[in-house]
Coordinates of C-alpha atoms and ligand atoms in Angstrom, one line a residue:
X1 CA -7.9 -25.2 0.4
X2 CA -7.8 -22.5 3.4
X3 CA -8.2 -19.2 2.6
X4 CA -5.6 -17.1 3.7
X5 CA -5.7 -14.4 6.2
X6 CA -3.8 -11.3 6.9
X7 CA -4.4 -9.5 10.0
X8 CA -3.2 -6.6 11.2
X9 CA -2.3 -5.9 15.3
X10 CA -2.5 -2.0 15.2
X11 CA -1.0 -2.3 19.3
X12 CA -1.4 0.8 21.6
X13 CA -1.2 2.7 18.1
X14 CA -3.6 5.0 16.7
X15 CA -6.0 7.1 17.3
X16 CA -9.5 7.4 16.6
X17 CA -8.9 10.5 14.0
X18 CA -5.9 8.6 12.6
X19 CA -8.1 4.8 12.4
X20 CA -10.2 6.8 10.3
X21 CA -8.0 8.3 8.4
X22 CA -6.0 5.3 8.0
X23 CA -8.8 2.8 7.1
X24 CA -10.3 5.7 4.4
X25 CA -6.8 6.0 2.7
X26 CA -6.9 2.0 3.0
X27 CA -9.9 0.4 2.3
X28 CA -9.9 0.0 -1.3
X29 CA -6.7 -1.1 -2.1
X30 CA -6.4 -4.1 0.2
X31 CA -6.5 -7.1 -2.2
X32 CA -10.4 -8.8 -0.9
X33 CA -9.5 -12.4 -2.4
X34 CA -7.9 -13.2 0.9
X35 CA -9.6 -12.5 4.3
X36 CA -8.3 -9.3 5.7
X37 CA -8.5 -7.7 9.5
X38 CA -7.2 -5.2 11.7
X39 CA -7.2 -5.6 15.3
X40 CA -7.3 -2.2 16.5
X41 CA -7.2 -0.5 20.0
X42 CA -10.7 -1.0 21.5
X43 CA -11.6 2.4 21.7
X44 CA -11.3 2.6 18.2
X45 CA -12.9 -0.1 17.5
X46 CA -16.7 1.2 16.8
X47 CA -14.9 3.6 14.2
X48 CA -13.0 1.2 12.5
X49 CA -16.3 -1.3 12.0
X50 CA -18.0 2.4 10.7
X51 CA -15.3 3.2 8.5
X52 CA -15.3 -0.6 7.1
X53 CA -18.9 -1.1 6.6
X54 CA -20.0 -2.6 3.1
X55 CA -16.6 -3.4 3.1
X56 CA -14.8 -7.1 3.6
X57 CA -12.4 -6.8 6.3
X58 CA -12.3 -7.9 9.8
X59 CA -12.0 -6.0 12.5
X60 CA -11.0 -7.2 16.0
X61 CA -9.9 -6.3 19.4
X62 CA -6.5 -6.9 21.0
X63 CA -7.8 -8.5 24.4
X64 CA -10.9 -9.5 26.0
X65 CA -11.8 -10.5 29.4
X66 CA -12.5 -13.8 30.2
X67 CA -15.4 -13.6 32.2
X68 CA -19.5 -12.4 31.1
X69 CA -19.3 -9.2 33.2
X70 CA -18.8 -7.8 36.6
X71 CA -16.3 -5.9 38.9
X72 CA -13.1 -5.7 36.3
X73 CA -12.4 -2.4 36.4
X74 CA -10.9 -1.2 33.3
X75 CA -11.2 -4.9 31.3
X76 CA -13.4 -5.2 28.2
X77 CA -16.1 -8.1 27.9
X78 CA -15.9 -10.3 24.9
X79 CA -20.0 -9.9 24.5
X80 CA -19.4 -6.3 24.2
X81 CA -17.0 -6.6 21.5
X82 CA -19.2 -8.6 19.9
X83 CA -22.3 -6.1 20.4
X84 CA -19.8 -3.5 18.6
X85 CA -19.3 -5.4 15.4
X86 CA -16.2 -7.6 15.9
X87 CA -15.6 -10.6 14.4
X88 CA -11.8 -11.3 15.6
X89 CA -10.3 -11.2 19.4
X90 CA -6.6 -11.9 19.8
X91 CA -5.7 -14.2 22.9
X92 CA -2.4 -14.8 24.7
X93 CA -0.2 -12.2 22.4
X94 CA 3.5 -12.6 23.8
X95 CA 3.1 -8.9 24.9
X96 CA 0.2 -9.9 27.0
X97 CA 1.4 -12.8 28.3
X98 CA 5.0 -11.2 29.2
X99 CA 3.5 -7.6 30.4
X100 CA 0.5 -8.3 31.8
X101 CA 1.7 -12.0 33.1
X102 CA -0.9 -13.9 31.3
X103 CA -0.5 -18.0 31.6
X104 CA -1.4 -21.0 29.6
X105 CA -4.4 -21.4 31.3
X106 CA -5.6 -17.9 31.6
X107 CA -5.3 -17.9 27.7
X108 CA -7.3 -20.8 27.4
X109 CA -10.4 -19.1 29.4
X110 CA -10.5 -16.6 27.4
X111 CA -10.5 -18.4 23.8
X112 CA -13.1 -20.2 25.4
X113 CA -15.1 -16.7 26.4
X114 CA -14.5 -15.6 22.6
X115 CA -15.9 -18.6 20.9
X116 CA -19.0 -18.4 23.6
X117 CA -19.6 -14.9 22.4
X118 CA -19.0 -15.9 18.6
X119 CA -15.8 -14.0 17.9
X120 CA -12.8 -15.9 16.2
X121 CA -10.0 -16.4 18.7
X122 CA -6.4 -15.7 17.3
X123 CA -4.5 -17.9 19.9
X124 CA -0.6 -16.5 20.0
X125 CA 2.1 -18.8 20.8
X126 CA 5.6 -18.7 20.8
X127 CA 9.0 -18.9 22.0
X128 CA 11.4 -16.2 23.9
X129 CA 15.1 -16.4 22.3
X130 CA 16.2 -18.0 25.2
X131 CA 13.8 -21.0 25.2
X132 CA 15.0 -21.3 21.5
X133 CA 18.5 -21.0 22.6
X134 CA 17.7 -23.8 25.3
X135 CA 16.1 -26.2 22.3
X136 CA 12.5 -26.3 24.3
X137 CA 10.6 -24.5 21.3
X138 CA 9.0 -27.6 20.4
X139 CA 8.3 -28.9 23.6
X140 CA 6.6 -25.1 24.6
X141 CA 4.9 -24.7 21.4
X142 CA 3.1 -28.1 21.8
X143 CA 2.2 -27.6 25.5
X144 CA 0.9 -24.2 24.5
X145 CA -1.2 -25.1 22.1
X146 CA -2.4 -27.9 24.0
X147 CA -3.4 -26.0 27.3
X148 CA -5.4 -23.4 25.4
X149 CA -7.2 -25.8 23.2
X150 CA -8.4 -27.5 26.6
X151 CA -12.0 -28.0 26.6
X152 CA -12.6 -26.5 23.8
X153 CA -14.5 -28.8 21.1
X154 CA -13.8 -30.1 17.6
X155 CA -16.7 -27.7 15.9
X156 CA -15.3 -24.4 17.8
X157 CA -11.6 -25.9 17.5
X158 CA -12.2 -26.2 13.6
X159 CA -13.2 -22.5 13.5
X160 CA -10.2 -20.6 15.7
X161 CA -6.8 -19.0 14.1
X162 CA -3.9 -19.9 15.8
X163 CA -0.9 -17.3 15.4
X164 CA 3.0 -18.3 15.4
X165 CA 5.1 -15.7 16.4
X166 CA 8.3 -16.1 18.1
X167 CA 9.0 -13.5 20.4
X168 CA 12.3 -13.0 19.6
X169 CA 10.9 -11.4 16.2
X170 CA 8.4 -9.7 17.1
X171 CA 9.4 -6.0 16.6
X172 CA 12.9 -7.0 16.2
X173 CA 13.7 -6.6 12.6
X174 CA 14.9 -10.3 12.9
X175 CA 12.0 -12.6 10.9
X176 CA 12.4 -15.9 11.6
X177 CA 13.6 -17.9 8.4
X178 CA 11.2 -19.5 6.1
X179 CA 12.0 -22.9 6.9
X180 CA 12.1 -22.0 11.0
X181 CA 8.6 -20.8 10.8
X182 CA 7.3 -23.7 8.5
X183 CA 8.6 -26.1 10.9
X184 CA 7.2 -24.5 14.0
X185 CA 3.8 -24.3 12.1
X186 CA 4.0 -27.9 10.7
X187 CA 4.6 -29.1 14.5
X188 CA 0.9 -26.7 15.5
X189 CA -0.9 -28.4 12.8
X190 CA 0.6 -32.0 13.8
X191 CA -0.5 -31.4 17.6
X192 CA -3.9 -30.2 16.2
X193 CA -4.3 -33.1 14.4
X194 CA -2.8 -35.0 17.7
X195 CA -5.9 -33.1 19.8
X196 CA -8.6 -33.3 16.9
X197 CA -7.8 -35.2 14.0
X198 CA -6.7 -34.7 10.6
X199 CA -9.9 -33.4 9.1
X200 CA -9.5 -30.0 11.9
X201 CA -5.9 -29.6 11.6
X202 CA -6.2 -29.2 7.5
X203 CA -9.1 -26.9 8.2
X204 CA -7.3 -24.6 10.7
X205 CA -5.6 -21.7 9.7
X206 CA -2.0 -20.9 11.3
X207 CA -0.5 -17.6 10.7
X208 CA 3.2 -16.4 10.7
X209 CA 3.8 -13.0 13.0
X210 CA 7.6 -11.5 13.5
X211 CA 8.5 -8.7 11.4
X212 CA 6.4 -9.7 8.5
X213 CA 7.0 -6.7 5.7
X214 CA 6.0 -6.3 2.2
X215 CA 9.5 -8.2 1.1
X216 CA 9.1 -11.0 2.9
X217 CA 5.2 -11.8 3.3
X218 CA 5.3 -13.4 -0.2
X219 CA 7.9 -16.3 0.5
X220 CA 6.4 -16.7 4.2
X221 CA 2.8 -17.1 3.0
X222 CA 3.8 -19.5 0.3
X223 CA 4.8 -22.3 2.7
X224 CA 2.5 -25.1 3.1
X225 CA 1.5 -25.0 6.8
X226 CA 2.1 -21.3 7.0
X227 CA -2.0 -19.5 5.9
X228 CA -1.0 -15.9 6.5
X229 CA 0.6 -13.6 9.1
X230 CA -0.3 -11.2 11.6
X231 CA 1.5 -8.1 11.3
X232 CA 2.3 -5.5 13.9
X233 CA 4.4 -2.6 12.6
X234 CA 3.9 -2.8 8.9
X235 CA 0.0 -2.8 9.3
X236 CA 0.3 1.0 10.5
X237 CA 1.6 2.0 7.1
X238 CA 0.6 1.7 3.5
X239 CA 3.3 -1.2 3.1
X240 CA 0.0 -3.6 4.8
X241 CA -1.4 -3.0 1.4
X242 CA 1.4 -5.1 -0.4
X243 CA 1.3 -7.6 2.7
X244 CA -2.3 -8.6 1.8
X245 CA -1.3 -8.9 -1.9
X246 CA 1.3 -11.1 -1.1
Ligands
13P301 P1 5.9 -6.9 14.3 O1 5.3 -7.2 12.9 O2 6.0 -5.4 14.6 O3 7.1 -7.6 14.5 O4 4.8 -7.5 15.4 C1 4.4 -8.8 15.3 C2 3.3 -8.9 16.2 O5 3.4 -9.0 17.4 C3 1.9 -9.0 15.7 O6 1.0 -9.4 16.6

């Protein structure tokens, strides 16, 4: 049976004061039977390991740079996230591939930089509206998935969270239906188990994202290939609370 997971993608949201403030209100009413996490700002993230500790919930960063160290000005090294406490590091979020103009491959470097430095990739995928529109989702979910699992082996493949999240509901309002995001998650597991076998791809854990809220988590997370969500603007309230209850 996996253990499901709700995380939380905070976004260019919050402050220090308010992480604090946030996680204190928080901590103890987030339901610990199922793996919980926030993946804050990385400024914040120091205070949000503080304000967790003796506490079971993950906290991650949003981004990480896919090389050791050097000349990056301004980028964030996934050994120093890991020095800080992290346990999570989301890779190849829509917004960072369609902002900051990250590809396939670039993704894949940089799941591969996590897993070196012992942090838990979330690897994002998804389709735009219009790729959906076209009928290529299946086709660009599979070749997503299979260009950041490239070199990456079965024993660190087994241990990664992939993320579904279409981009046309992320932020939107507009969740995609039950049965769209079973399907889509059914096909990630099926081109897991394609890249490493059946064992891995019933051991990997696939998340929903989109407009997950407290009304709709429950019927989302029930679906058989679906393991928990990631959740953008309902983690910044108290509504996250019900989320991880669902
Ligand atoms: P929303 O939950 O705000 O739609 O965001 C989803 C998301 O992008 C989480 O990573």
């Amino acid at each position: 049976m996996r253990k499901k997971l709700v995380v939380g993608n905070w976004k260019m949201n919050m402050t220090i004061s308010e992480t604090k403030d946030f996680l204190a209100q928080i901590k103890d009413k987030i339901d610990k039977k199922n793996d919980v996490a926030f993946c804050v700002p990385t400024i914040s993230l120091e205070s949000a390991i503080l304000s967790l500790k003796d506490i079971d919930i993950g906290i991650g960063v949003q981004n990480i740079h896919e090389k050791d160290s050097g000349a990056y000005t301004g980028e964030t090294a996934a050994k120093m996230v890991k020095d800080a406490g992290a346990t999570y590091a989301l890779v190849g979020h829509s917004e960072r591939r369609q902002y900051f103009g990250e590809t396939c491959e670039w993704v894949n470097l940089k799941a591969i930089q996590a897993i070196k430095h012992d942090l838990i990739p979330i690897i994002c995928v998804g389709e735009t509206e219009t790729e959906r529109e076209q009928g290529i989702t299946s086709e660009l979910i599979k070749k997503q998935i299979k260009i950041a699992f490239l070199n990456i082996p079965n024993e660190d493949a087994i241990k990664c969270v992939i993320a579904y999240e279409p981009v046309w509901a992320i932020g939107t309002g507009k969740t995609a239906t039950t049965e769209q995001a079973e399907e889509v998650c059914k096909l990630i597991r099926e081109t897991i188990e394609e890249l490493y076998g059946l064992e891995t791809a019933q051991k990997i854990r696939i998340l929903y994202g989109g407009s997950v809220n407290a009304s709709n988590a429950k019927e989302l997370f029930s679906m058989e290939n679906i393991d928990g969500g990631l959740v953008g603007g309902a983690s910044l309230s108290l509504d996250f609370i019900n989320i991880t209850n669902a």
